[in-house]
């Protein structure tokens, strides 16, 4: 199934007195890139989170933002880390003496410094203990993201198949018109020779005319280009039905299809065929914009 590279997933849950929120945003990217943003205290869990998310992402950049907040509770107990408070006070006194300062440090100031005041509930929740509920929430957010990517991918696939059908129809029309191009050229050439010879004695060399027609046929032969274009259309359709990451392959086929359409337009020397080739090129450009958003 085709997947879009853009999507959004979210999961919020509670673990004791902690509120856990996971948000995922994915955007276009040439390769696969996963950015994890975790609270510093839980940095040890970044690697298992990354490995879990990687199982849901085949290509694109994914930003995973995880926030862990303690809920307010009337039963929450707070405690002072006196060792850390002592170190802060000693540092302030030493700085005052060294630089001849007279700044005082109040209890309010101390309580606002990192590590001085802690919650027993928060302190008892170690990162290792939090890994299982965290990964469960990340997995739910990743599934939510995947649903959106697949939904968008379905729309992209339907649009690409519709455009591919038009290109296939135009290619078939070119293939059916190509054999008559040489005969039209022969007829025009004979008409022009007849106009030149009107009223003027002119010995027309039929062999020379046949030779010119053969040269024209060789220069304007687009049978190989048409065959390759038909083949690329078929392979493009097959890739759309694949369960793998096909974005880069689809982009390659579009480049090759555009190359064949260019060659057909330049070699055909036939206005209706050239117009069809231009239509194909225009549609291919629209398809390429869509493919840029596929995993």
Coordinates of C-alpha atoms in Angstrom, one line a residue, residues 79-93 95 104-119:
X79 CA 11.0 17.2 50.3
X80 CA 14.1 19.3 50.5
X81 CA 17.4 17.9 49.3
X82 CA 19.5 19.4 52.1
X83 CA 22.9 18.3 50.7
X84 CA 22.2 20.2 47.4
X85 CA 21.0 23.2 49.4
X86 CA 24.1 23.2 51.5
X87 CA 26.3 23.2 48.4
X88 CA 24.4 26.2 46.9
X89 CA 24.8 28.2 50.2
X90 CA 28.5 27.4 50.4
X91 CA 29.0 28.4 46.8
X92 CA 27.2 31.7 47.4
X93 CA 29.2 32.5 50.5
X95 CA 31.6 33.9 45.8
X104 CA 22.1 37.3 50.3
X105 CA 20.4 34.1 49.4
X106 CA 16.8 33.7 50.7
X107 CA 14.9 30.5 51.3
X108 CA 12.7 31.4 48.4
X109 CA 15.7 31.7 46.1
X110 CA 17.0 28.3 47.3
X111 CA 13.7 26.5 46.6
X112 CA 13.8 27.7 43.0
X113 CA 17.2 26.2 42.3
X114 CA 17.3 22.9 40.4
X115 CA 17.3 19.8 42.6
X116 CA 16.5 21.5 46.0
X117 CA 12.8 20.7 46.1
X118 CA 11.6 17.4 44.8
X119 CA 8.3 15.4 44.8

